[in-house]
JSON list of C-alpha atoms in Angstrom, two decimals:
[
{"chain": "U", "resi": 1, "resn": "UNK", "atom": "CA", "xyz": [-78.61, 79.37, 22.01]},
{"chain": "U", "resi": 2, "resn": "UNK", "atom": "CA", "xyz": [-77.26, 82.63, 22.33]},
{"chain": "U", "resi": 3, "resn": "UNK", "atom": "CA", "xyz": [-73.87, 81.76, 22.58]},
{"chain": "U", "resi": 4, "resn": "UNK", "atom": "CA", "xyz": [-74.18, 80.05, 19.15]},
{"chain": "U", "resi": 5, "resn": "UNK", "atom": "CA", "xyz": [-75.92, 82.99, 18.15]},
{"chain": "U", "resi": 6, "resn": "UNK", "atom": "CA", "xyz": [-73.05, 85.39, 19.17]},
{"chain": "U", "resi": 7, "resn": "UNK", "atom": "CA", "xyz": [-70.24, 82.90, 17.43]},
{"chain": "U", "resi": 8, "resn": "UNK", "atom": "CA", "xyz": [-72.28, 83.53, 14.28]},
{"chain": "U", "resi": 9, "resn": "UNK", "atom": "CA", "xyz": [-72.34, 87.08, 14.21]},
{"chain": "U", "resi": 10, "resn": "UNK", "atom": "CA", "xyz": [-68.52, 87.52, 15.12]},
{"chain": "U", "resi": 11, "resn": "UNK", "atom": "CA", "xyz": [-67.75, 85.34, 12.50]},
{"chain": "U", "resi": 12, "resn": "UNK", "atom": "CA", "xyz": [-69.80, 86.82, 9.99]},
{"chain": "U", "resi": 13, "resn": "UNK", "atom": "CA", "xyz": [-68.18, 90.25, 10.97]},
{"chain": "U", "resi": 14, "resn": "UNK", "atom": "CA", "xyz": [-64.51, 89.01, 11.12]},
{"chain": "U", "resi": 15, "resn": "UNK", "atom": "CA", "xyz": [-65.59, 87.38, 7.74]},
{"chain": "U", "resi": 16, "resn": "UNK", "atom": "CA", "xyz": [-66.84, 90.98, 5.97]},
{"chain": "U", "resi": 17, "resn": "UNK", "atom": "CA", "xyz": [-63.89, 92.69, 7.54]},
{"chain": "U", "resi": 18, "resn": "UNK", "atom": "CA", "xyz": [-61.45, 89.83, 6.10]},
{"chain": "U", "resi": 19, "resn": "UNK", "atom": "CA", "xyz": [-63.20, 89.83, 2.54]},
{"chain": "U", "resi": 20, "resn": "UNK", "atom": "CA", "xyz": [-63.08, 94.25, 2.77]},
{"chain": "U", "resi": 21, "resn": "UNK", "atom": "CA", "xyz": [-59.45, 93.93, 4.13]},
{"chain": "U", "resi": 22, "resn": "UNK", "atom": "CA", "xyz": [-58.38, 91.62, 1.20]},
{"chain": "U", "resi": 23, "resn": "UNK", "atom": "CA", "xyz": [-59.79, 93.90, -1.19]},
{"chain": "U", "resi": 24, "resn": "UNK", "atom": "CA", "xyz": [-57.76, 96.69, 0.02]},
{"chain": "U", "resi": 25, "resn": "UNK", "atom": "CA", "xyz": [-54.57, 94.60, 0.55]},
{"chain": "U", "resi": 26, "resn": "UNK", "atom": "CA", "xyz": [-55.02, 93.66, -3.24]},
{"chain": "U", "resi": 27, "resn": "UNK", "atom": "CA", "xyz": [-55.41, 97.48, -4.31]},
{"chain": "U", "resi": 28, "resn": "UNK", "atom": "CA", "xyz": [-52.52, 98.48, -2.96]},
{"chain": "U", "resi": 29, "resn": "UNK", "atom": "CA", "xyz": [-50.24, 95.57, -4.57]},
{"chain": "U", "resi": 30, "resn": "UNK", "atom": "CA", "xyz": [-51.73, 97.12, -8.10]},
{"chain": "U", "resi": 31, "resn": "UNK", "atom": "CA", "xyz": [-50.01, 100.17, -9.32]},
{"chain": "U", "resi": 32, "resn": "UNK", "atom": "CA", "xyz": [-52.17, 102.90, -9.22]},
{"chain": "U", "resi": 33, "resn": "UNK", "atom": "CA", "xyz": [-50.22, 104.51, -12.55]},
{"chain": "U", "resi": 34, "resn": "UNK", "atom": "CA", "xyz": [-47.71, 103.86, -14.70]},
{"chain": "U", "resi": 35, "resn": "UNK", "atom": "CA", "xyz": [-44.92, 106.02, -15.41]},
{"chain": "U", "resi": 36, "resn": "UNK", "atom": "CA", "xyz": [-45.38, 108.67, -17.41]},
{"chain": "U", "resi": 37, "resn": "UNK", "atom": "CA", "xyz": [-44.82, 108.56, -21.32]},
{"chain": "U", "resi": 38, "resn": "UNK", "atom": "CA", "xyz": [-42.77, 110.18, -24.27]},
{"chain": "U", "resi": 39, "resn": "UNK", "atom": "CA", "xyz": [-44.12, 113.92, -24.24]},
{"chain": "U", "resi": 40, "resn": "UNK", "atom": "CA", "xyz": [-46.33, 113.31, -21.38]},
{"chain": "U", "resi": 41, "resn": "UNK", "atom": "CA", "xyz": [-46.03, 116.31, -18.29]},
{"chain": "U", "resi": 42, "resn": "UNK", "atom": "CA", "xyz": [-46.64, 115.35, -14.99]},
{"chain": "U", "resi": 43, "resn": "UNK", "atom": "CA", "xyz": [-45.62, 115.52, -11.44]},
{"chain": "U", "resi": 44, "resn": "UNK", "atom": "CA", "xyz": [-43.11, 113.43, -9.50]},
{"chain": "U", "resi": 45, "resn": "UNK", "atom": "CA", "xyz": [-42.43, 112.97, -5.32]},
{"chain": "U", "resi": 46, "resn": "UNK", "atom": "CA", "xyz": [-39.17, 111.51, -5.11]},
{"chain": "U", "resi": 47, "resn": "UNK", "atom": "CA", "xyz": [-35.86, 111.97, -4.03]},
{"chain": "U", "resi": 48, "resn": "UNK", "atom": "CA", "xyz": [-33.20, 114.95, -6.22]},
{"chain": "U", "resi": 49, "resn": "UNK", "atom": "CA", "xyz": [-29.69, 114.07, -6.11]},
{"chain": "U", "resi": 50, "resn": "UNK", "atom": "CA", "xyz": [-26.91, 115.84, -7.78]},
{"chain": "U", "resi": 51, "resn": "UNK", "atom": "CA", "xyz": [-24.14, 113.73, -9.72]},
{"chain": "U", "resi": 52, "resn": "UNK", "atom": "CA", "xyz": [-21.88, 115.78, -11.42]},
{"chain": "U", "resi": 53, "resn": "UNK", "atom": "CA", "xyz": [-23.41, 118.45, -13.90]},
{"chain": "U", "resi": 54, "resn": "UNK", "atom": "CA", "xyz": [-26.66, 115.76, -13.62]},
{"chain": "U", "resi": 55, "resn": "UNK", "atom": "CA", "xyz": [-29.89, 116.45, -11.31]},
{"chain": "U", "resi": 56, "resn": "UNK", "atom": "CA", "xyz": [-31.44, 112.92, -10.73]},
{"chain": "U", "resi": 57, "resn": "UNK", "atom": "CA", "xyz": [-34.95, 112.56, -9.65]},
{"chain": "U", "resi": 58, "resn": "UNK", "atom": "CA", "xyz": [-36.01, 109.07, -8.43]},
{"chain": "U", "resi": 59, "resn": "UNK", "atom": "CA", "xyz": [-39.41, 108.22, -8.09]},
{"chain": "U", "resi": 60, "resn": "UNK", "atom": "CA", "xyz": [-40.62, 107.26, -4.44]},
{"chain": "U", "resi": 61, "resn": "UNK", "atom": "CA", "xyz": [-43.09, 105.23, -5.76]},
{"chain": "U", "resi": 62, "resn": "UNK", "atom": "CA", "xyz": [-42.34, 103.61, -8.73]},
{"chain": "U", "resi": 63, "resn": "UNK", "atom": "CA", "xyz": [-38.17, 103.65, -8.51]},
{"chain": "U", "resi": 64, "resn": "UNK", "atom": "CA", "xyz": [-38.08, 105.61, -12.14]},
{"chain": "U", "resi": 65, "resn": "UNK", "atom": "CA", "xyz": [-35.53, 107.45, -12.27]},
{"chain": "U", "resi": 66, "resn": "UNK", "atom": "CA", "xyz": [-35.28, 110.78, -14.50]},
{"chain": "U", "resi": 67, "resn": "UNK", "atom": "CA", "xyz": [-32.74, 112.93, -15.37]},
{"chain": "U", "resi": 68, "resn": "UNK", "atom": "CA", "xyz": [-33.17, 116.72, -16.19]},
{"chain": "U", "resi": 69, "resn": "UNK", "atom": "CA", "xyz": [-31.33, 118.32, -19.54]},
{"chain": "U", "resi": 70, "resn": "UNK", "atom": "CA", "xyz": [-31.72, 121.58, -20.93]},
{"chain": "U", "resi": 71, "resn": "UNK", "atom": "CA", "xyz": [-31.48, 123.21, -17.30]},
{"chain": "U", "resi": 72, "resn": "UNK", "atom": "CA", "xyz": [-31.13, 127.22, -17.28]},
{"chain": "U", "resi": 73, "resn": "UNK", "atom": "CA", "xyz": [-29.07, 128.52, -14.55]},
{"chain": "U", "resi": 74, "resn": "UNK", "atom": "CA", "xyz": [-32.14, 129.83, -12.85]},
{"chain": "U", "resi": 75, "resn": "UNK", "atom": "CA", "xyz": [-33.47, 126.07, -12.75]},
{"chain": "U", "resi": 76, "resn": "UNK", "atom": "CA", "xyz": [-30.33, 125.07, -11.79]},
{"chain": "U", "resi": 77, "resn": "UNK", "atom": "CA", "xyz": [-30.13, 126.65, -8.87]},
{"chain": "U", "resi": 78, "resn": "UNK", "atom": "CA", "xyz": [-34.24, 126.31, -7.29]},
{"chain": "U", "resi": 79, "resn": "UNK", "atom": "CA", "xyz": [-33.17, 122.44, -7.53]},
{"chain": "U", "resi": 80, "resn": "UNK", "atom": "CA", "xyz": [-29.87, 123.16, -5.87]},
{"chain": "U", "resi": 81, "resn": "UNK", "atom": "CA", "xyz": [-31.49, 123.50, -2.72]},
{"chain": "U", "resi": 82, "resn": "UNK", "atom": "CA", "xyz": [-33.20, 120.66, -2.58]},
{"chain": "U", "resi": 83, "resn": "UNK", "atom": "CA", "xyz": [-30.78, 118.35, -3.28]},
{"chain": "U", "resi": 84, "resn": "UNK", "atom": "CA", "xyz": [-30.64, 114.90, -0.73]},
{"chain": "U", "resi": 85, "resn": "UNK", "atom": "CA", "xyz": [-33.90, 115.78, 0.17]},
{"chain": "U", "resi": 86, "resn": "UNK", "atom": "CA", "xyz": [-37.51, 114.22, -1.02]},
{"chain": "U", "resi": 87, "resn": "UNK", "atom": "CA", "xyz": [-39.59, 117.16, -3.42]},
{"chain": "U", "resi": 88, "resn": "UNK", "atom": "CA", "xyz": [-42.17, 117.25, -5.72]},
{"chain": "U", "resi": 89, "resn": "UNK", "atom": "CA", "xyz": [-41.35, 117.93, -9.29]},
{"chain": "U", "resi": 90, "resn": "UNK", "atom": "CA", "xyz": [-43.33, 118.68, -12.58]},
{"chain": "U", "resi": 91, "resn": "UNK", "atom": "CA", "xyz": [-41.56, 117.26, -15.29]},
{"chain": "U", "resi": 92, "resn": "UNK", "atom": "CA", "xyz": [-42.05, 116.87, -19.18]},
{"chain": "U", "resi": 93, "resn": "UNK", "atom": "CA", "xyz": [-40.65, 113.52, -20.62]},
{"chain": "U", "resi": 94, "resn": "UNK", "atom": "CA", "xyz": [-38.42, 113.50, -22.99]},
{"chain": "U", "resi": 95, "resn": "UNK", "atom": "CA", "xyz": [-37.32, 109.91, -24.03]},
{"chain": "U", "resi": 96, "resn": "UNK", "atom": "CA", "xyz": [-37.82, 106.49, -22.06]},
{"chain": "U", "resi": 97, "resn": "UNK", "atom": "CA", "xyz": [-35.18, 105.21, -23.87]},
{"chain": "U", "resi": 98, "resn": "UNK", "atom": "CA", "xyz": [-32.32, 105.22, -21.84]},
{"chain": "U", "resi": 99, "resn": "UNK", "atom": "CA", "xyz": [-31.19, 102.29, -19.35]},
{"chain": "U", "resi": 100, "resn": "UNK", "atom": "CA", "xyz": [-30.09, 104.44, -16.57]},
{"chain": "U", "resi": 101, "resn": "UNK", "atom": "CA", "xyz": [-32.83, 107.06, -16.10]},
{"chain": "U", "resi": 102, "resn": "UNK", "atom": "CA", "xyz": [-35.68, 108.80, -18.66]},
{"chain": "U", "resi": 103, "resn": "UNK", "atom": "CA", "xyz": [-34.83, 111.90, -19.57]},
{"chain": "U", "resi": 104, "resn": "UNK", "atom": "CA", "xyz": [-36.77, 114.71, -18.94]},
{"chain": "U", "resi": 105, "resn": "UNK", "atom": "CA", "xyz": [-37.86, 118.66, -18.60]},
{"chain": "U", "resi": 106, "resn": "UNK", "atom": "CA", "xyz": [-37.76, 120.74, -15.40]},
{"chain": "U", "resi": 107, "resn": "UNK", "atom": "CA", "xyz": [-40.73, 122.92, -15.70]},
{"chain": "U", "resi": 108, "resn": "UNK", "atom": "CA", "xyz": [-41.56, 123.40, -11.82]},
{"chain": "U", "resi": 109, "resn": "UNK", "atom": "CA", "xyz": [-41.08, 123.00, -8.31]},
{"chain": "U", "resi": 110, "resn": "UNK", "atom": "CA", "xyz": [-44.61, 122.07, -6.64]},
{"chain": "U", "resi": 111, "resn": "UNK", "atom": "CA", "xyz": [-45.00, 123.36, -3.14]}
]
């Protein structure tokens, strides 16, 4: 008897750690947030690259890609340094409308 009784509580606990594990398997298949809108401001981890007069920031998460316009040389140069390398970036949106990459504001670096 108590080996039956033993078989039944293993399985009941693999069973409530299968049913909590599928739950969190599942919530991490769901995106947790969508990219941000037209006029929206928000804050982006991902990878800056440089191609030609162009500063590219590309989502780690979502793949997004967004390009900053309207750079001051000041700007210019705080993203200069991280360039190749992953940063966090508050943005404001500008248009969603292009193929290639959104376009958008530099308004900060995030430490």
């Amino acid at each position: 008897m108590k080996k039956i009784t033993r078989a039944v509580i293993i399985c009941a606990a693999v069973g409530a750690l299968f049913i909590t594990g599928c739950a969190t398997v599942t919530s991490f298949l769901t995106p947790s947030s969508a990219a941000p809108a037209k006029g929206e401001t928000a804050s982006i981890t991902g990878r800056l690259e440089k191609d030609k007069n162009h500063y590219i920031l590309t989502d780690a998460k979502s793949g997004v890609s967004y390009r900053f316009v309207g750079l001051k040389k000041a700007d210019a140069a705080q993203l200069s340094l991280y360039v190749g390398k992953s940063v966090t970036v508050k943005l404001k949106v500008k248009s969603t409308e292009s193929a290639k990459a959104n376009i958008a504001e530099f308004v900060a670096i995030v430490k």
